[in-house]
Amino acid sequence: MSIEALFKPRSVAVIGASGTPGKIGYAIMRNLIEYGFEGKIYAVNVRGGEIEISGRKFEVYKSVLDIPDEVDMAVIVVPAKFVPQVVEECGKKGVKVAPIISSGFGEVGEEGKKVEQQLVETAHKYGLRILGPNIFGVVYTPTKVNATFGPVDVLPGKLALISQSGALGIALMGWTILEKVGLSAVVSIGNKSDIDDADLLEYFENDENTGAILIYMEGVKEGRKFMETAKKVSMKKPIIIIKAGRSERGAKAAASHTGSLAGADSIYTAAFKQSGVLRALTIGEAFDWARTLSNLPEPKGDNIVILTNGGGIGVMATDAAEEEGLKLYDNLEDLKVFANHMPPFGSYKNPVDLTGMAGAESYEGAVRDALANPNMHAIAVLYCQTAVLDPRDLAKIVIDEYEKSGREKPLVVAIVGGVEAKEAIDMLNEKGIPAYPEPERAIKSLAALYRWEHWKKKHKKE
């Protein structure tokens, strides 16, 4: 039973739709309209009548069965006690997929788990798939679907975000907007009664709009199935996981939160390693890596060149590279080309120090030469803000040179400075060039790309 209707529905019904701002049934209707969904939207509520949302009037159907057309997806936002009946009606209607926003199921105890199980049995009888329950919805940017009660203005991009936590998932959606991280999809999976991480990985494996997958996970129900799927998908696309519940107490908290079994953490660590999954320990780290893994091409070799205007950040980046096992290119014959872009007291040894006098021309020439040399496989451009060059002008140079080169090599940027530096970082990230406020973060994110690439190479041989 395919889950394609979750991402590419031709029509969406919101069961529990409301015309009252502040209600979840209102927020989901509004998000679908304002994010620009081009399919049909139907409002369903036992009260019937008519509602107006974002300037659009809707006739309210008393049941999904009363809708005269086909319904691909039904978002269910009614109290838990009414959900079984609604699922039955969705099945009869021929609905393909139903995200259940309502909570009060497996996460509240054994009784709730039984009801959840019955929902799935009912759904499968009709060929209907269930997402959730206990979720905030689903976003798929290529088809302009935003069926959530989270932020409206998700930025389109190549990263698919899957979250087991509702509140955190909504917060992360907001955070990606602020940090200019583009998303292909956001999926809240909550209790995972039917559709689980493995099902979503399989979908995103072949999704042309997704370059990398990031999962916030508290536990898995079918460990073996997940591992086998993750290993297969990792051969094609990188998977980053933030696995919560590392401590014993955290694991207990996770179990009471979504009713999922967290299990011994060391088992997860070993399993992730075998499957090529990159495990991030913090949200910041996960998104740092996601920038490189969803936007950059795979490196064609291990030689990295660091270009900088400050000895200090060059040394910090070098330390980070060594800690991560990255190889700084040291062929002086090749590196000598950078002498053309620096004063006599600069250093073309890697890290290449263009000196504090480096202006637009220095950076432009150095970036162009590094991109053009086939022996230089990846580039880190570092910049300490000085009066010589506005960071936003540097951003324009990097964007221009990278586009002209055909974006064939991984390139990361770190700009250390004030307000202008932040604006420059945003400009780069909006263009899919990973940029950071600290040199170590840029290098460690590049290292994540190399870790995945090396794992893949090793497993291709096996």
Coordinates of C-alpha atoms in Angstrom, one line a residue:
M1 CA 0.0 0.0 0.0
S2 CA 1.7 3.1 -1.3
I3 CA 2.1 6.2 0.9
E4 CA 2.5 8.5 -2.2
A5 CA -0.8 10.2 -1.4
L6 CA 0.8 11.6 1.7
F7 CA 3.0 13.8 -0.4
K8 CA 1.2 14.1 -3.7
P9 CA -2.5 14.2 -2.9
R10 CA -4.9 15.6 -5.5
S11 CA -7.5 16.4 -2.7
V12 CA -7.4 16.8 1.0
A13 CA -10.2 16.7 3.5
V14 CA -9.8 18.2 7.0
I15 CA -12.1 16.2 9.3
G16 CA -12.7 18.5 12.3
A17 CA -12.2 21.6 10.3
S18 CA -13.1 24.8 12.1
G19 CA -13.7 28.5 11.2
T20 CA -12.5 29.6 14.7
P21 CA -8.9 30.9 14.8
G22 CA -6.9 29.2 17.5
K23 CA -8.4 25.8 16.8
I24 CA -6.2 23.1 15.2
G25 CA -8.8 22.4 12.6
Y26 CA -8.6 26.1 11.6
A27 CA -4.8 26.2 11.5
I28 CA -4.5 23.1 9.2
M29 CA -7.1 24.6 6.8
R30 CA -5.3 27.9 6.8
N31 CA -1.9 26.4 6.2
L32 CA -3.1 24.4 3.2
I33 CA -4.7 27.5 1.7
E34 CA -1.8 29.9 2.5
Y35 CA 1.0 27.6 1.5
G36 CA -0.6 27.4 -1.9
F37 CA -1.9 23.8 -2.2
E38 CA -3.4 23.6 -5.7
G39 CA -5.6 20.5 -5.2
K40 CA -9.1 20.5 -3.8
I41 CA -9.6 21.2 -0.1
Y42 CA -12.7 19.9 1.8
A43 CA -13.9 20.9 5.2
V44 CA -15.7 18.2 7.3
N45 CA -17.3 18.7 10.7
V46 CA -20.4 17.1 12.1
R47 CA -21.9 20.5 12.7
G48 CA -22.1 21.2 8.9
G49 CA -22.8 24.8 7.7
E50 CA -20.3 27.1 6.1
I51 CA -16.9 28.5 7.2
E52 CA -14.6 31.2 5.8
I53 CA -10.8 30.9 6.1
S54 CA -8.1 33.2 4.5
G55 CA -10.8 34.8 2.3
R56 CA -12.1 31.4 1.0
K57 CA -15.6 30.1 1.8
F58 CA -16.1 26.4 2.4
E59 CA -19.3 24.3 2.6
V60 CA -18.8 22.1 5.6
Y61 CA -19.7 18.4 5.0
K62 CA -21.0 16.5 8.0
S63 CA -19.1 13.3 7.0
V64 CA -16.3 12.5 4.6
L65 CA -18.8 10.2 2.9
D66 CA -20.9 13.2 1.8
I67 CA -18.0 14.7 -0.3
P68 CA -19.1 14.3 -3.9
D69 CA -15.5 13.7 -5.2
E70 CA -12.6 11.4 -4.5
V71 CA -10.5 12.2 -1.4
D72 CA -6.8 11.2 -1.4
M73 CA -5.8 12.4 2.0
A74 CA -7.9 13.0 5.2
V75 CA -6.4 14.9 8.0
I76 CA -8.2 13.8 11.2
V77 CA -8.6 16.4 14.0
V78 CA -11.4 15.1 16.1
P79 CA -11.3 13.9 19.8
A80 CA -9.9 10.4 20.3
K81 CA -13.3 8.8 21.0
F82 CA -14.6 9.7 17.6
V83 CA -11.5 8.6 15.6
P84 CA -12.5 4.9 15.1
Q85 CA -15.8 5.9 13.4
V86 CA -14.0 8.5 11.3
V87 CA -11.3 6.0 10.2
E88 CA -14.1 3.5 9.2
E89 CA -15.8 6.3 7.1
C90 CA -12.5 7.2 5.5
G91 CA -12.0 3.6 4.6
K92 CA -15.4 3.3 3.0
K93 CA -14.8 6.5 1.1
G94 CA -11.6 5.1 -0.5
V95 CA -9.3 7.6 1.2
K96 CA -5.6 6.5 0.6
V97 CA -3.9 8.0 3.6
A98 CA -5.0 9.6 6.9
P99 CA -2.7 11.6 9.2
I100 CA -4.3 11.5 12.6
I101 CA -3.5 14.6 14.6
S102 CA -5.6 13.6 17.7
S103 CA -3.8 12.3 20.8
G104 CA -5.0 10.0 23.6
F105 CA -3.9 6.6 22.2
G106 CA -0.8 4.5 22.7
E107 CA 1.0 7.3 24.6
V108 CA -1.6 7.1 27.4
G109 CA -1.3 3.4 28.2
E110 CA -2.4 -0.1 27.3
E111 CA -6.0 0.8 26.7
G112 CA -5.0 3.4 24.2
K113 CA -2.6 1.0 22.5
K114 CA -5.5 -1.4 21.9
V115 CA -7.6 1.3 20.3
E116 CA -4.6 2.3 18.1
Q117 CA -4.2 -1.3 17.0
Q118 CA -7.9 -1.5 16.1
L119 CA -7.6 1.7 14.0
V120 CA -4.8 0.2 12.0
E121 CA -6.8 -3.1 11.4
T122 CA -9.8 -1.1 10.3
A123 CA -7.7 1.0 8.0
H124 CA -5.9 -1.9 6.4
K125 CA -9.1 -3.7 5.7
Y126 CA -9.8 -0.8 3.2
G127 CA -6.3 -0.3 1.9
L128 CA -5.9 2.9 4.0
R129 CA -2.6 4.0 5.6
I130 CA -2.4 5.9 8.8
L131 CA 0.2 8.4 9.9
G132 CA 0.3 8.9 13.7
P133 CA -1.8 9.3 15.8
N134 CA -0.5 12.1 18.1
I135 CA 1.2 14.2 15.4
F136 CA 1.2 17.8 14.0
G137 CA 0.9 16.8 10.3
V138 CA 2.8 16.7 7.1
V139 CA 4.5 19.1 4.7
Y140 CA 5.8 18.4 1.2
T141 CA 7.1 21.6 -0.4
P142 CA 7.2 20.5 -4.1
T143 CA 3.4 20.0 -4.1
K144 CA 2.8 22.9 -1.7
V145 CA 1.2 20.7 0.9
N146 CA 1.3 22.1 4.4
A147 CA -1.2 20.1 6.4
T148 CA 0.2 21.0 9.8
F149 CA -0.6 23.4 12.6
G150 CA 3.1 24.6 12.5
P151 CA 4.5 27.6 10.7
V152 CA 3.2 28.4 7.2
D153 CA 6.3 29.6 5.4
V154 CA 8.6 26.5 5.2
L155 CA 11.5 27.1 2.8
P156 CA 11.7 24.6 -0.1
G157 CA 14.9 22.6 -0.3
K158 CA 16.4 19.1 -0.4
L159 CA 16.2 17.9 3.2
A160 CA 13.4 15.7 4.5
L161 CA 12.7 16.0 8.2
I162 CA 11.0 13.3 10.2
S163 CA 10.1 13.9 13.8
Q164 CA 8.7 11.6 16.5
S165 CA 8.2 14.6 18.8
G166 CA 5.3 16.9 17.9
A167 CA 6.3 20.1 19.8
L168 CA 10.0 19.7 18.9
G169 CA 9.1 19.1 15.2
I170 CA 7.0 22.3 15.1
A171 CA 9.9 24.2 16.8
L172 CA 12.4 22.7 14.3
M173 CA 10.2 23.9 11.4
G174 CA 10.4 27.4 12.7
W175 CA 14.1 27.1 13.3
T176 CA 14.8 26.0 9.7
I177 CA 13.0 29.1 8.5
L178 CA 15.2 31.3 10.7
E179 CA 18.4 29.5 9.7
K180 CA 17.6 29.3 5.9
V181 CA 17.5 25.5 5.8
G182 CA 15.4 24.3 2.8
L183 CA 13.1 21.3 3.3
S184 CA 11.5 18.9 0.8
A185 CA 9.3 17.4 3.5
V186 CA 8.4 17.5 7.2
V187 CA 6.7 14.4 8.6
S188 CA 5.4 14.1 12.1
I189 CA 5.1 10.4 12.9
G190 CA 4.1 10.4 16.6
N191 CA 3.1 6.9 17.8
K192 CA 4.0 5.2 14.5
S193 CA 1.0 2.9 14.7
D194 CA 1.2 2.2 10.9
I195 CA 3.5 4.3 8.8
D196 CA 7.0 4.3 10.4
D197 CA 10.5 5.6 9.8
A198 CA 11.3 2.7 7.5
D199 CA 8.3 3.3 5.3
L200 CA 9.3 7.0 5.0
L201 CA 12.9 6.2 4.3
E202 CA 11.8 3.9 1.4
Y203 CA 9.7 6.7 0.0
F204 CA 12.4 9.3 0.2
E205 CA 15.1 6.9 -1.2
N206 CA 13.5 7.4 -4.7
D207 CA 12.1 10.9 -4.2
E208 CA 13.8 13.2 -6.7
N209 CA 13.2 16.2 -4.5
T210 CA 15.0 14.9 -1.4
G211 CA 18.8 14.8 -1.1
A212 CA 19.2 13.9 2.6
I213 CA 17.0 12.7 5.4
L214 CA 17.1 13.9 9.1
I215 CA 15.2 12.0 11.8
Y216 CA 14.5 12.9 15.4
M217 CA 13.9 9.5 17.0
E218 CA 13.0 8.3 20.4
G219 CA 12.8 4.6 19.6
V220 CA 11.9 2.1 16.9
K221 CA 9.3 -0.7 17.0
E222 CA 10.7 -3.0 14.4
G223 CA 14.5 -2.7 14.8
R224 CA 15.6 -5.2 12.1
K225 CA 13.2 -3.7 9.5
F226 CA 14.5 -0.2 10.2
M227 CA 18.2 -1.3 10.1
E228 CA 17.8 -3.1 6.7
T229 CA 16.0 -0.2 5.2
A230 CA 18.4 2.4 6.5
K231 CA 21.4 0.4 5.1
K232 CA 19.8 0.2 1.7
V233 CA 18.8 3.9 1.6
S234 CA 22.2 5.0 2.9
M235 CA 23.8 3.6 -0.2
K236 CA 21.9 6.2 -2.1
K237 CA 21.2 9.1 0.3
P238 CA 22.6 10.2 3.6
I239 CA 20.6 9.7 6.8
I240 CA 21.2 11.8 9.9
I241 CA 19.6 10.7 13.2
I242 CA 19.2 12.5 16.5
K243 CA 18.4 9.7 18.8
A244 CA 17.1 10.9 22.2
G245 CA 17.0 8.8 25.3
R246 CA 20.7 8.2 25.6
S247 CA 20.6 8.1 29.4
E248 CA 18.6 5.6 31.4
R249 CA 16.3 8.4 32.7
G250 CA 15.9 9.9 29.3
A251 CA 14.9 6.5 27.9
K252 CA 12.2 6.2 30.5
A253 CA 10.9 9.7 29.6
A254 CA 10.9 8.8 25.9
A255 CA 8.8 5.7 26.7
S256 CA 6.1 7.8 28.5
H257 CA 6.2 10.4 25.7
T258 CA 5.2 8.5 22.6
G259 CA 4.8 5.0 24.1
S260 CA 8.0 3.8 22.3
L261 CA 10.6 1.5 23.6
A262 CA 13.9 3.3 23.7
G263 CA 16.2 0.3 24.3
A264 CA 19.9 0.3 25.3
D265 CA 21.7 3.2 23.7
S266 CA 24.9 1.3 22.8
I267 CA 22.8 -1.0 20.6
Y268 CA 21.5 2.0 18.6
T269 CA 25.1 3.4 18.2
A270 CA 26.4 0.1 16.8
A271 CA 23.3 -0.4 14.6
F272 CA 23.6 3.1 13.1
K273 CA 27.3 2.6 12.4
Q274 CA 26.5 -0.6 10.5
S275 CA 23.8 1.0 8.5
G276 CA 25.7 4.1 7.4
V277 CA 23.5 6.4 9.5
L278 CA 25.2 9.5 10.9
R279 CA 24.3 10.0 14.5
A280 CA 24.2 13.6 15.7
L281 CA 24.2 14.4 19.4
T282 CA 22.6 17.8 19.2
I283 CA 20.0 19.6 17.1
G284 CA 22.6 22.1 16.0
E285 CA 25.1 19.4 14.9
A286 CA 22.3 17.6 13.0
F287 CA 21.3 20.7 11.0
D288 CA 25.0 21.7 10.4
W289 CA 25.6 18.3 8.8
A290 CA 22.2 18.4 6.9
R291 CA 23.4 21.5 5.1
T292 CA 26.4 19.8 3.5
L293 CA 24.7 16.4 3.0
S294 CA 21.5 17.7 1.3
N295 CA 23.2 20.4 -0.8
L296 CA 26.7 19.4 -1.8
P297 CA 28.0 16.8 -4.4
E298 CA 30.0 13.9 -3.2
P299 CA 33.8 14.6 -3.1
K300 CA 35.9 12.9 -5.9
G301 CA 38.9 12.6 -3.6
D302 CA 40.2 13.4 -0.1
N303 CA 42.3 16.6 -0.7
I304 CA 40.9 19.6 1.1
V305 CA 42.0 23.2 0.8
I306 CA 41.4 25.8 3.4
L307 CA 41.4 29.5 2.2
T308 CA 41.5 32.1 5.0
N309 CA 42.3 35.8 5.7
G310 CA 43.2 35.1 9.4
G311 CA 45.8 32.8 10.8
G312 CA 43.7 32.2 13.9
I313 CA 40.7 30.7 12.2
G314 CA 42.9 28.9 9.8
V315 CA 44.6 27.1 12.7
M316 CA 41.2 26.3 14.4
A317 CA 40.0 24.8 11.1
T318 CA 43.2 22.8 10.8
D319 CA 42.8 21.4 14.3
A320 CA 39.2 20.4 13.5
A321 CA 40.2 18.8 10.2
E322 CA 42.9 16.7 12.0
E323 CA 40.4 15.7 14.8
E324 CA 37.9 14.5 12.1
G325 CA 40.6 12.7 10.1
L326 CA 40.4 14.9 7.0
K327 CA 43.3 15.3 4.7
L328 CA 44.6 18.8 4.0
Y329 CA 46.2 18.9 0.5
D330 CA 50.0 19.6 0.8
N331 CA 51.4 19.6 -2.7
L332 CA 53.3 22.9 -2.8
E333 CA 53.6 22.9 -6.5
D334 CA 49.9 23.0 -6.9
L335 CA 49.3 25.3 -3.9
K336 CA 51.8 27.9 -5.3
V337 CA 49.0 29.2 -7.5
F338 CA 47.6 31.0 -4.5
A339 CA 50.7 33.2 -4.2
N340 CA 49.1 35.3 -7.0
H341 CA 46.3 36.3 -4.7
M342 CA 48.2 37.5 -1.6
P343 CA 50.9 39.9 -0.5
P344 CA 54.5 38.6 -0.2
F345 CA 54.1 37.9 3.5
G346 CA 51.1 35.7 2.9
S347 CA 51.4 31.9 3.0
Y348 CA 50.3 29.5 0.3
K349 CA 50.9 26.4 2.5
N350 CA 47.6 24.8 3.4
P351 CA 45.7 26.4 5.3
V352 CA 46.2 29.2 2.7
D353 CA 46.6 32.5 4.5
L354 CA 45.6 35.3 2.1
T355 CA 46.2 37.7 5.1
G356 CA 44.0 40.4 6.6
M357 CA 44.6 42.5 3.6
A358 CA 42.6 40.1 1.4
G359 CA 39.9 42.0 -0.5
A360 CA 37.4 41.0 -3.1
E361 CA 40.0 40.2 -5.9
S362 CA 42.1 38.0 -3.6
Y363 CA 39.2 35.8 -2.6
E364 CA 37.7 35.8 -6.1
G365 CA 41.0 34.6 -7.6
A366 CA 41.8 32.1 -4.9
V367 CA 38.3 30.5 -4.9
R368 CA 38.3 30.3 -8.7
D369 CA 41.8 28.6 -8.8
A370 CA 40.8 26.1 -6.0
L371 CA 37.6 25.2 -7.9
A372 CA 39.5 24.8 -11.2
N373 CA 42.2 22.5 -9.9
P374 CA 41.2 18.8 -10.3
N375 CA 43.6 17.8 -7.4
M376 CA 41.8 19.9 -4.9
H377 CA 38.7 17.9 -4.1
A378 CA 36.9 20.1 -1.4
I379 CA 37.2 23.7 -0.3
A380 CA 36.6 25.5 2.9
V381 CA 36.4 29.3 2.5
L382 CA 37.0 31.1 5.9
Y383 CA 36.7 34.8 6.5
C384 CA 37.2 37.0 9.6
Q385 CA 35.2 40.3 9.1
T386 CA 37.5 43.2 8.4
A387 CA 37.1 46.7 7.0
V388 CA 38.8 45.6 3.8
L389 CA 35.9 43.4 2.5
D390 CA 32.2 43.5 3.3
P391 CA 31.1 39.9 4.1
R392 CA 28.1 40.2 1.9
D393 CA 30.4 41.0 -1.1
L394 CA 32.4 37.9 -0.2
A395 CA 29.1 35.9 -0.2
K396 CA 28.3 37.2 -3.7
I397 CA 31.8 36.2 -5.0
V398 CA 31.5 32.7 -3.6
I399 CA 28.0 32.2 -5.0
D400 CA 29.1 33.5 -8.4
E401 CA 32.3 31.4 -8.7
Y402 CA 30.6 28.3 -7.4
E403 CA 27.7 28.6 -9.9
K404 CA 30.2 29.2 -12.7
S405 CA 32.2 26.1 -11.7
G406 CA 29.1 23.9 -12.1
R407 CA 29.0 23.1 -8.3
E408 CA 31.0 19.9 -8.9
K409 CA 33.0 20.0 -5.6
P410 CA 31.9 20.3 -2.0
L411 CA 32.5 23.8 -0.8
V412 CA 31.7 25.2 2.7
V413 CA 32.1 28.7 4.2
A414 CA 32.6 30.1 7.6
I415 CA 32.3 33.8 8.3
V416 CA 33.1 35.2 11.7
G417 CA 31.8 38.7 12.4
G418 CA 28.8 40.8 13.2
V419 CA 25.5 41.6 11.7
E420 CA 26.8 41.8 8.1
A421 CA 28.5 38.4 8.6
K422 CA 25.1 36.9 9.6
E423 CA 23.5 38.4 6.5
A424 CA 26.2 37.0 4.3
I425 CA 25.8 33.5 5.9
D426 CA 22.0 33.7 5.2
M427 CA 22.7 34.7 1.6
L428 CA 24.9 31.6 1.1
N429 CA 22.6 29.2 2.8
E430 CA 19.6 30.5 0.7
K431 CA 21.7 29.5 -2.4
G432 CA 22.4 26.0 -1.0
I433 CA 26.0 26.8 -0.1
P434 CA 26.6 25.6 3.5
A435 CA 27.8 28.6 5.6
Y436 CA 28.5 28.8 9.3
P437 CA 29.5 31.4 11.9
E438 CA 32.4 29.3 13.2
P439 CA 35.2 27.5 11.3
E440 CA 35.0 24.3 13.3
R441 CA 31.3 23.9 12.4
A442 CA 32.1 24.2 8.7
I443 CA 34.9 21.6 8.8
K444 CA 32.9 19.2 10.9
S445 CA 30.0 19.4 8.5
L446 CA 32.3 18.7 5.6
A447 CA 33.7 15.7 7.6
A448 CA 30.1 14.4 7.9
L449 CA 29.9 14.4 4.1
Y450 CA 33.2 12.5 3.9
R451 CA 32.1 10.0 6.6
W452 CA 29.1 9.0 4.6
E453 CA 31.0 8.9 1.3
H454 CA 33.7 6.7 2.8
W455 CA 31.1 4.3 4.4
K456 CA 29.4 4.0 1.0
K457 CA 32.7 3.3 -0.8
K458 CA 33.6 0.6 1.7
H459 CA 30.2 -1.1 1.4
K460 CA 30.1 -1.0 -2.4
K461 CA 33.2 -3.3 -2.4
E462 CA 31.6 -5.8 0.0

